[in-house]
Coordinates of C-alpha atoms in Angstrom, one line a residue:
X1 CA 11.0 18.4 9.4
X2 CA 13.2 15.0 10.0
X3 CA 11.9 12.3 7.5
X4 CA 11.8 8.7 8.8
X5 CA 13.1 7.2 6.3
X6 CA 17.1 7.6 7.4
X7 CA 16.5 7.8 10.9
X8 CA 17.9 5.1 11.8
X9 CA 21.2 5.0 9.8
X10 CA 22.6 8.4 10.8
X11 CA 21.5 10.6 7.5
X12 CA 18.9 13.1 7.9
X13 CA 16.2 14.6 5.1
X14 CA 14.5 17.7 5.7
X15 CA 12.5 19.9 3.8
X16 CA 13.8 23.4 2.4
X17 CA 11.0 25.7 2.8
X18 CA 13.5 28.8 1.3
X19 CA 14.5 26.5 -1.6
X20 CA 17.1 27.3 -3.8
X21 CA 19.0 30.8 -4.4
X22 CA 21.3 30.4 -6.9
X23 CA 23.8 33.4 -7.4
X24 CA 27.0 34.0 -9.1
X25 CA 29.4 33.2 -6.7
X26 CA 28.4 30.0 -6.8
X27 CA 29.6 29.4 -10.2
X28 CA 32.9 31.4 -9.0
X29 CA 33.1 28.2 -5.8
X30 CA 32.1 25.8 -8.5
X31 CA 35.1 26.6 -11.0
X32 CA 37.7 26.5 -8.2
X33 CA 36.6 23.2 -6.8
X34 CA 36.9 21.8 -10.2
X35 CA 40.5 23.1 -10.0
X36 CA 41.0 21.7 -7.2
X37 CA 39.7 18.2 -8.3
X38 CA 41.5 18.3 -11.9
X39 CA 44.8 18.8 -9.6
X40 CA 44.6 16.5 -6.7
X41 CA 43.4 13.8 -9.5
X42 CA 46.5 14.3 -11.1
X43 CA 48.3 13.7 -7.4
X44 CA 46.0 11.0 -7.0
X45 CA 47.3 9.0 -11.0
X46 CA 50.7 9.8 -9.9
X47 CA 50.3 7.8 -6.8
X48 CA 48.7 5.0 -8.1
X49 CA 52.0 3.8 -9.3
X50 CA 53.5 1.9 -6.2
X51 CA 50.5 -0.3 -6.1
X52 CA 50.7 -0.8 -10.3
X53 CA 54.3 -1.4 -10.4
X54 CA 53.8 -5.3 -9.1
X55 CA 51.5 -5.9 -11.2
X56 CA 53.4 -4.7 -14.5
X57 CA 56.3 -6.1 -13.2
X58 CA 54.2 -9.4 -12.9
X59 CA 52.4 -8.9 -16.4
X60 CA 55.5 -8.4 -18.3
X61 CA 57.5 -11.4 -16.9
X62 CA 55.0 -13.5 -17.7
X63 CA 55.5 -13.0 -20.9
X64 CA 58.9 -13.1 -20.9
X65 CA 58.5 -16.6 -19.1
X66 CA 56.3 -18.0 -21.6
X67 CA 58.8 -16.4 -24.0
X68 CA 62.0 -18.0 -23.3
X69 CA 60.5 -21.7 -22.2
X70 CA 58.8 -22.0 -26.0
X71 CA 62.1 -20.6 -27.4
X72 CA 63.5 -23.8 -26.1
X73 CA 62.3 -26.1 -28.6
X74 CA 63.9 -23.9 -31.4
X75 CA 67.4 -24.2 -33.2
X76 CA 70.2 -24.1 -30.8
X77 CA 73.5 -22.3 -32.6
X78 CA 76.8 -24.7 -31.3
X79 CA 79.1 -22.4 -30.3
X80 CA 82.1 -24.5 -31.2
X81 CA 81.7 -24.1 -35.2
X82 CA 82.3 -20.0 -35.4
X83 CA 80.6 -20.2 -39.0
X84 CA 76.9 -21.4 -37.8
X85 CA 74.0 -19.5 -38.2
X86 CA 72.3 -17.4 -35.0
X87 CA 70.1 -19.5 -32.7
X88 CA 66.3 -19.0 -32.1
X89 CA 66.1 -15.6 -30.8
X90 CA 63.7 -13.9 -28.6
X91 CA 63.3 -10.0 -28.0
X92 CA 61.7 -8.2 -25.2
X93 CA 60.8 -4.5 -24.2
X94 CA 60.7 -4.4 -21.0
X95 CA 58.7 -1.2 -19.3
X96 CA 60.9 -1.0 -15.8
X97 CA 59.1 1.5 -12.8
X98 CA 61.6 3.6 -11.4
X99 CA 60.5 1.8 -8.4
X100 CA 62.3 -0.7 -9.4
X101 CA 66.0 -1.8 -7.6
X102 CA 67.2 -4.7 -9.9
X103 CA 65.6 -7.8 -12.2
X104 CA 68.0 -10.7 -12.5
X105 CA 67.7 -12.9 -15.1
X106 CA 69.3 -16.8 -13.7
X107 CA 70.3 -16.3 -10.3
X108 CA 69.5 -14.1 -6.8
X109 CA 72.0 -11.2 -7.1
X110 CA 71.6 -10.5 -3.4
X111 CA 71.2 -14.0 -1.9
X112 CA 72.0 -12.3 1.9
X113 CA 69.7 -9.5 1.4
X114 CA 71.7 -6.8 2.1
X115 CA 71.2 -4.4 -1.0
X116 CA 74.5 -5.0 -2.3
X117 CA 74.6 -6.7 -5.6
X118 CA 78.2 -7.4 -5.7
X119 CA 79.5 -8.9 -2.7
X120 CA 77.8 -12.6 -3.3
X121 CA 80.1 -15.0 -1.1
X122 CA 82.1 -17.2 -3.1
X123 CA 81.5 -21.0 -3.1
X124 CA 77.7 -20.3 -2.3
X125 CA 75.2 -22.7 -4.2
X126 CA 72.9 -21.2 -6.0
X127 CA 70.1 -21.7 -8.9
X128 CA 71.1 -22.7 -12.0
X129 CA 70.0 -19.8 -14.2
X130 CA 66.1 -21.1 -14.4
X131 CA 65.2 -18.1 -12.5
X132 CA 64.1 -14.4 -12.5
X133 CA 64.3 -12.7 -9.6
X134 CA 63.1 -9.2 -9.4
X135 CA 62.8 -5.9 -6.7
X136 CA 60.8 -2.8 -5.9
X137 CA 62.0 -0.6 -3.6
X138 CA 59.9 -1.1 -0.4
X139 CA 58.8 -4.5 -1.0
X140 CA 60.4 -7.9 -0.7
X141 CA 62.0 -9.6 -4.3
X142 CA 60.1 -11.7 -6.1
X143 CA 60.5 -15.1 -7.6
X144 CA 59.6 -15.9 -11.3
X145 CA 60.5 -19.9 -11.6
X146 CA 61.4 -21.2 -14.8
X147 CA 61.2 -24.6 -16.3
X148 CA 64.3 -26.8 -15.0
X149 CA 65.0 -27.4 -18.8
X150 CA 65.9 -23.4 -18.8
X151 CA 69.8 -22.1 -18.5
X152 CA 70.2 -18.4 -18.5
X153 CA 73.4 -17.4 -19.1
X154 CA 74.9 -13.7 -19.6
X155 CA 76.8 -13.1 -23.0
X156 CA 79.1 -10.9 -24.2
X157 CA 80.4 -9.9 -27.5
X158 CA 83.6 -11.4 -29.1
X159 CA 84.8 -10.8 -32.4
X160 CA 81.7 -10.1 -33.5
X161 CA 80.0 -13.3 -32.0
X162 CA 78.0 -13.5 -28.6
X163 CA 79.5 -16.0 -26.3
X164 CA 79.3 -16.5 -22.4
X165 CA 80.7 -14.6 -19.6
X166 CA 82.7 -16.3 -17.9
X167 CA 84.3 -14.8 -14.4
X168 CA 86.9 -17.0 -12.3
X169 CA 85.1 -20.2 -14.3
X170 CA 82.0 -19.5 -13.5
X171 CA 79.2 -18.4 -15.9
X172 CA 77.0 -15.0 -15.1
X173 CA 73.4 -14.3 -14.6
X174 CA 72.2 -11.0 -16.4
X175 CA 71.3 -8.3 -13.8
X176 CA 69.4 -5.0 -15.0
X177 CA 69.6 -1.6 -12.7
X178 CA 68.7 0.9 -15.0
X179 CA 65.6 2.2 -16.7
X180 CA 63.6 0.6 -19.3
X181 CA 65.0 -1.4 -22.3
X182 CA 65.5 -4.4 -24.7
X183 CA 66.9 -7.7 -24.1
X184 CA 67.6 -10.4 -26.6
X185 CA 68.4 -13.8 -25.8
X186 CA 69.8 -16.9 -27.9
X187 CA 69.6 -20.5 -27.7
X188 CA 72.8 -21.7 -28.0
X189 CA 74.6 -25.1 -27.8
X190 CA 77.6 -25.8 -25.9
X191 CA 79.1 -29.3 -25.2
X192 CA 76.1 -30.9 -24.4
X193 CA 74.1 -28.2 -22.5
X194 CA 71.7 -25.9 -24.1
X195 CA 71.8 -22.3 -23.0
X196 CA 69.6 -19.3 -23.1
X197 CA 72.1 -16.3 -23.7
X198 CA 71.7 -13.1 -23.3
X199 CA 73.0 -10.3 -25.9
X200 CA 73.6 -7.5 -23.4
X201 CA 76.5 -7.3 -20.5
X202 CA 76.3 -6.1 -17.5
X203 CA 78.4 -4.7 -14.8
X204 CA 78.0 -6.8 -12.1
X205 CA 79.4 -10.4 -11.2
X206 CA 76.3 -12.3 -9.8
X207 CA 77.7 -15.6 -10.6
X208 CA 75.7 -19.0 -11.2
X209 CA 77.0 -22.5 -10.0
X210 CA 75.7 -25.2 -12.5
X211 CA 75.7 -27.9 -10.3
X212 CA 73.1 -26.5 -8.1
X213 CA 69.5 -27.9 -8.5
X214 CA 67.7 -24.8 -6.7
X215 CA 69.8 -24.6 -2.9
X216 CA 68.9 -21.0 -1.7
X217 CA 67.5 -20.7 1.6
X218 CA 63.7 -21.3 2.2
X219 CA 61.2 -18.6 2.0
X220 CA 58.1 -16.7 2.6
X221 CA 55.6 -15.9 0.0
X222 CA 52.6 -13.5 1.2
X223 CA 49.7 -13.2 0.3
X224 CA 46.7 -10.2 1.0
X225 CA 42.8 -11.2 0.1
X226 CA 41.2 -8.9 -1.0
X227 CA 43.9 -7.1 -2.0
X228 CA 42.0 -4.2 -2.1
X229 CA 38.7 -3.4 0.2
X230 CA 37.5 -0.1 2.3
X231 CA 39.4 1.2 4.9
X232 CA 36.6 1.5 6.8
X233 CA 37.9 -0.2 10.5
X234 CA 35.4 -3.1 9.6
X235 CA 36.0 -4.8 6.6
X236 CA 38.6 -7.5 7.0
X237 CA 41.0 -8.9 4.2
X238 CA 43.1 -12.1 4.8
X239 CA 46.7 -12.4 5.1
X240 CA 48.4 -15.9 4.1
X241 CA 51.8 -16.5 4.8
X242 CA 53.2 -19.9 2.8
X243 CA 56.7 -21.5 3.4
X244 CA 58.3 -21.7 -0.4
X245 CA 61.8 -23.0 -1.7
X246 CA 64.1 -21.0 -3.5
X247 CA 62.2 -22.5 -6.8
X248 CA 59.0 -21.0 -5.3
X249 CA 57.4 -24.8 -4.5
X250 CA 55.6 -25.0 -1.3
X251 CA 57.2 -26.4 2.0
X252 CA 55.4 -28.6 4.1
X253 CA 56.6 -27.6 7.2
X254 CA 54.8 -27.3 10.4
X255 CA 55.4 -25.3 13.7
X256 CA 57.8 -22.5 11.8
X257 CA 57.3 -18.9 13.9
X258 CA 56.6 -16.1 11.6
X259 CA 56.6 -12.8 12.4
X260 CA 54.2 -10.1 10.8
X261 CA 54.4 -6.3 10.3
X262 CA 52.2 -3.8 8.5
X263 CA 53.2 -0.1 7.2
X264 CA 49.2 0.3 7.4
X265 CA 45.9 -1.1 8.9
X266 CA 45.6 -3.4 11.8
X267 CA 46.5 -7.6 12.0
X268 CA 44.7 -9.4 14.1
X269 CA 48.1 -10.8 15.6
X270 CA 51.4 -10.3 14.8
X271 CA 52.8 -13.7 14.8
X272 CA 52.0 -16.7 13.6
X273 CA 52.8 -20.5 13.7
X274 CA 52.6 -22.9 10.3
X275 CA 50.4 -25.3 10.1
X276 CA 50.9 -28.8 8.6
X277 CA 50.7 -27.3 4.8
X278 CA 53.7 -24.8 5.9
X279 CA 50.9 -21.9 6.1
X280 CA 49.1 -19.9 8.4
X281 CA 46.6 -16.7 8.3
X282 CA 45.7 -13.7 10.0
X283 CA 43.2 -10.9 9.3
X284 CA 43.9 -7.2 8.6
X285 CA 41.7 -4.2 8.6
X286 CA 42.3 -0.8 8.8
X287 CA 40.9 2.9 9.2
X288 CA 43.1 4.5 6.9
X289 CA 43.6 5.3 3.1
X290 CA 46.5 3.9 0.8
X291 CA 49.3 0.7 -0.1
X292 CA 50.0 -1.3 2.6
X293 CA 52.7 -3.5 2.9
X294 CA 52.6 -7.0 4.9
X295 CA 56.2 -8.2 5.8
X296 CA 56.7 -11.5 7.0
X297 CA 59.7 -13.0 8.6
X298 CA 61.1 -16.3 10.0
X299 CA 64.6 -16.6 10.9
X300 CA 67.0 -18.5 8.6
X301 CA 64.4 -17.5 5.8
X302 CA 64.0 -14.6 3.0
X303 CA 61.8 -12.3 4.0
X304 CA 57.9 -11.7 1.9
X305 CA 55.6 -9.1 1.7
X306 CA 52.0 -8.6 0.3
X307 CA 50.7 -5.1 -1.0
X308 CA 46.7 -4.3 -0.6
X309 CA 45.6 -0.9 -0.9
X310 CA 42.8 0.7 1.1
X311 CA 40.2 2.1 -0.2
X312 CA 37.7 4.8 0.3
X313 CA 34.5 3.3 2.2
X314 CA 31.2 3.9 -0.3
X315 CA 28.9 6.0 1.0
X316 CA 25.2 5.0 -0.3
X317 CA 22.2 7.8 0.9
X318 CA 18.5 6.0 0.2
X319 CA 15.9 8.3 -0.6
X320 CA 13.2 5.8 -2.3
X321 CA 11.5 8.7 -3.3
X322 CA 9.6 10.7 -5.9
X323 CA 10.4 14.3 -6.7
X324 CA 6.9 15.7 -9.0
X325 CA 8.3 19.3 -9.4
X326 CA 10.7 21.7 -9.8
X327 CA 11.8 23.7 -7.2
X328 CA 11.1 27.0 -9.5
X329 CA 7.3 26.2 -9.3
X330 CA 7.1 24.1 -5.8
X331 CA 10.2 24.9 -3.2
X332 CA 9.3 21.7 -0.9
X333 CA 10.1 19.5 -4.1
X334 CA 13.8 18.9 -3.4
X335 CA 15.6 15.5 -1.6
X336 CA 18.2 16.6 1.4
X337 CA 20.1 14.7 3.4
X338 CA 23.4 15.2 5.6
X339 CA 26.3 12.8 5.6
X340 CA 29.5 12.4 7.1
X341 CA 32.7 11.1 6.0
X342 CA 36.2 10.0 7.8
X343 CA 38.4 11.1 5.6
X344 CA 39.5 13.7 3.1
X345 CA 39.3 11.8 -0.2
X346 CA 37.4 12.3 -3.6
X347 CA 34.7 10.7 -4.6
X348 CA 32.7 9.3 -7.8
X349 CA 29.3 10.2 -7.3
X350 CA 25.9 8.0 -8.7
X351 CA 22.3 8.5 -8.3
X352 CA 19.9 5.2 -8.9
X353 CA 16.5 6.1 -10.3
X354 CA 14.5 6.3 -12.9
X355 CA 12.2 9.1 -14.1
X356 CA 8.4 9.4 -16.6
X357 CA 8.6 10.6 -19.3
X358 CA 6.4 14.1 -20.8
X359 CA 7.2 16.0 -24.2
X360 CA 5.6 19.4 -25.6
X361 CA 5.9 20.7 -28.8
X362 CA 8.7 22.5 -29.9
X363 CA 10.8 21.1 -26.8
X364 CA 13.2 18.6 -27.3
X365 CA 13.6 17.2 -23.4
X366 CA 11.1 14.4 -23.0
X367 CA 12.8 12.8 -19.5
X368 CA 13.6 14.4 -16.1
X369 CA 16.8 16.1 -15.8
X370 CA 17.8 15.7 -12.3
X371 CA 20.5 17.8 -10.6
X372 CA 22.6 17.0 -7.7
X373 CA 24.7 19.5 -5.5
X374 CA 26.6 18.7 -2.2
X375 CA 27.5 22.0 -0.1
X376 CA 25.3 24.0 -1.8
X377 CA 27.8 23.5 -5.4
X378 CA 26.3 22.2 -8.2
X379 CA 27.8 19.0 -9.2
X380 CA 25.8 18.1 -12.4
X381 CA 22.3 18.2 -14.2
X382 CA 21.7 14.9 -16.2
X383 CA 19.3 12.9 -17.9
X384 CA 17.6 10.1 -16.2
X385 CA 16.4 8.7 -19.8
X386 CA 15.0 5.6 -18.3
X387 CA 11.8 4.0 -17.3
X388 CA 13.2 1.7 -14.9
X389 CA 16.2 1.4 -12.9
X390 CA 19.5 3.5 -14.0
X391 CA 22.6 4.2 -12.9
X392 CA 23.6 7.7 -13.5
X393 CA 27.2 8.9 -12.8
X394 CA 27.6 12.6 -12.2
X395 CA 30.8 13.0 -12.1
X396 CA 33.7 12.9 -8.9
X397 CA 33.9 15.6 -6.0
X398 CA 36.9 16.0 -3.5
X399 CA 35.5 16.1 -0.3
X400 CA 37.3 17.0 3.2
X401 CA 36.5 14.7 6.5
X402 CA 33.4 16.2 8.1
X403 CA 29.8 17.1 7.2
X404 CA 28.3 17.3 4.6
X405 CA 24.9 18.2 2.4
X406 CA 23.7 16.5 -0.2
X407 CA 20.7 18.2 -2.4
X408 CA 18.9 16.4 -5.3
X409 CA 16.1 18.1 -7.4
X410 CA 14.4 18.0 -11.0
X411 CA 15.1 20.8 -13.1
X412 CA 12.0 20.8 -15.9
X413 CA 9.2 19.5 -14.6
X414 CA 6.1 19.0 -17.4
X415 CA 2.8 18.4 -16.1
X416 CA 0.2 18.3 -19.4
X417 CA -3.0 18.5 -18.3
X418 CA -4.9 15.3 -18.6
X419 CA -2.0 14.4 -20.5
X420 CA 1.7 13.0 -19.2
X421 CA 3.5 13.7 -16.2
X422 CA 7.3 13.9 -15.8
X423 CA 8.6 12.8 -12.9
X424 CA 11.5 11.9 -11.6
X425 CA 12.5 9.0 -9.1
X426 CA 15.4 8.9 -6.5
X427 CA 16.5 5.5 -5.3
X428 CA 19.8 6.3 -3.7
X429 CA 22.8 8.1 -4.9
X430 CA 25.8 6.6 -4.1
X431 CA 29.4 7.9 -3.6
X432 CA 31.8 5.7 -4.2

């Protein structure tokens, strides 16, 4: 028999007259599903690193950042007198994804954005070493803006003593390609200007040209909120664009074209004109799970992008009901409903209740303990310890797109004759 109560949203209860018949083999499905889960969850962690790597990328240069601008105001070693003592010093360990195609520490080693880290023109103007610029692979570089008081300068080691790089009269930035590792870097002294040096070399010649005061080309910086919502067709996240200069301060530039493209989801449009504040937005949704990248471009300008990830849509079944047996003594005392889902995805599953309470002597359980089981598995039997409202989590299940049955029952009912009555109450259970 249909019940009512989720008639109108698409999920179905009925009644199981035949209750439940619980033999081995269901254990045997059980154990291989777990399997299944442990492995795909591991799939799953591994894949969660694209989306991570921004933000440890972020996390760590912001230390480094407030690292090097408080080192400033420490004790400078002059670099003409070869018998002074080392200059503040400053050590980091830096965690680099493998995701990761270069970090730059003063300058843009790939000011024309074409991969290549050594072929910078010559005579081009460029920042003056208050900079970190950084890349993952499939997403735009980044900018980390220093103070202007900041002057990053690659060293190398002479004689025993860490002094400048110097190539064709120029000094050198500090560009890192490989994996993770420690850098140090001095405050030094030299006729007049204070530098930030760095005590490792590398093998590229990304050059900096001091007179600059930050003339890179303009650029784009994108921006996706939420950054992470359901990708359920409906729920929209917005995407700002935001013309920047090379020191990452916003341009105030209106009627600048930008064009849009997504690796996932849906924009509402594709291209865009800035308005007065040198910005403009568009909305995105989308119908499908995972990172998604937002590239915006404008000629004459570096491109941006924006990540956002998609997420599973929750899935909440209402019962707002009361289950006053087991189904061992009364087979009609069981919740069912049916559900369907999109997409093939796992799933952290909740029920919302709260049970009475009945204890006999000799038995230890004093709450219900209600168990839920979706395609006729057994997911978990728990608890509900609580008089009034309580989240339970029972635990994830990897579910494929389709249909789907969802079974909740109490496993010890008590009934004490003129005496307590245990009980237990369903809410909802939610899979999220």
């Amino acid at each position: 028999m249909l019940c009512p109560l989720l008639s109108n949203s698409g999920v179905y209860l009925w009644k199981d007259e035949n209750g439940i018949d619980t033999i081995p083999l269901k254990l045997v499905v059980y154990l291989a599903l777990v399997g299944i889960i442990i492995a795909l969850t591991a799939i799953g962690l591994k894949n969660v690193g694209p989306p991570m790597d921004g933000a440890l990328m972020e996390s760590q240069l912001g230390e480094v950042k407030s690292g090097i601008e408080l080192m400033q105001s420490g004790y400078a070693r002059d670099l003409s007198d070869p018998y002074t003592v080392t200059g503040n010093t400053r050590s980091f360990d830096l965690l680099l994804p493998e995701r990761l195609e270069y970090i730059s520490f003063g300058v843009d080693p790939d000011p024309d954005n074409n991969g290549i880290l050594t072929d910078t023109p010559p005579g081009l103007v460029t920042d003056n070493g208050d900079v970190i610029y950084y890349k993952l692979m499939g997403d735009g570089k980044r900018l980390v803006k220093l103070k202007d008081s900041v002057h990053i300068r690659e060293g190398e080691l002479v004689d025993g003593r860490w002094l400048p790089r110097s190539v064709d009269g120029l000094g050198q930035a500090v560009v890192l390609t490989g994996g993770s590792q420690s850098v140090t870097f001095e405050l030094v002294y030299d006729r007049g200007t204070t530098y930030t040096l760095s005590h490792v070399t590398d093998n590229l010649d990304a050059y900096i040209n001091p007179n600059s005061t930050g003339g890179l080309s303009h650029g784009l910086l994108v921006s996706v909120n939420p950054d992470s919502f359901p990708a359920d067709d409906v729920t929209e996240g917005r995407v700002t664009v935001q013309l920047v200069d090379s020191q990452g301060r916003w341009v105030h530039e209106m009627g600048r074209t930008v064009n849009l493209t997504n690796s996932r989801g849906n924009l509402s449009i594709v291209q865009l004109v800035t308005n007065a504040h040198g910005s403009g937005s568009v909305m995105l949704t989308s119908g499908e799970l995972g990172l998604g990248v937002v590239t915006a471009q404008s000629p004459g300008l570096h491109n941006g992008t924006g990540e956002v990830a998609f997420t599973p849509p929750p899935l909440v079944i209402k019962f707002n009901e009361w289950i006053n047996s087991s189904t061992n003594t009364d087979p009609d005392s069981e919740l069912v409903a049916q559900f369907w889902i999109a997409h093939n995805t796992s799933y952290s599953v909740t029920l919302t209740g709260w049970a009475t309470e009945a204890h006999w002597p000799l038995n230890p359980e004093k709450w219900a303990i209600g168990s839920i089981e979706i395609d006729g598995v057994v997911l978990d039997k728990i608890e509900v310890a609580s008089g009034s409202r309580i989240d339970v989590p029972f635990g994830d299940v990897l579910l494929d797109a389709g249909n789907h049955t969802l079974r909740v029952t109490m496993t010890n009912d008590l009934n004490i004759f003129l005496g307590a009555d245990r009980n237990l109450y369903v809410k909802q259970v939610e899979f999220s």
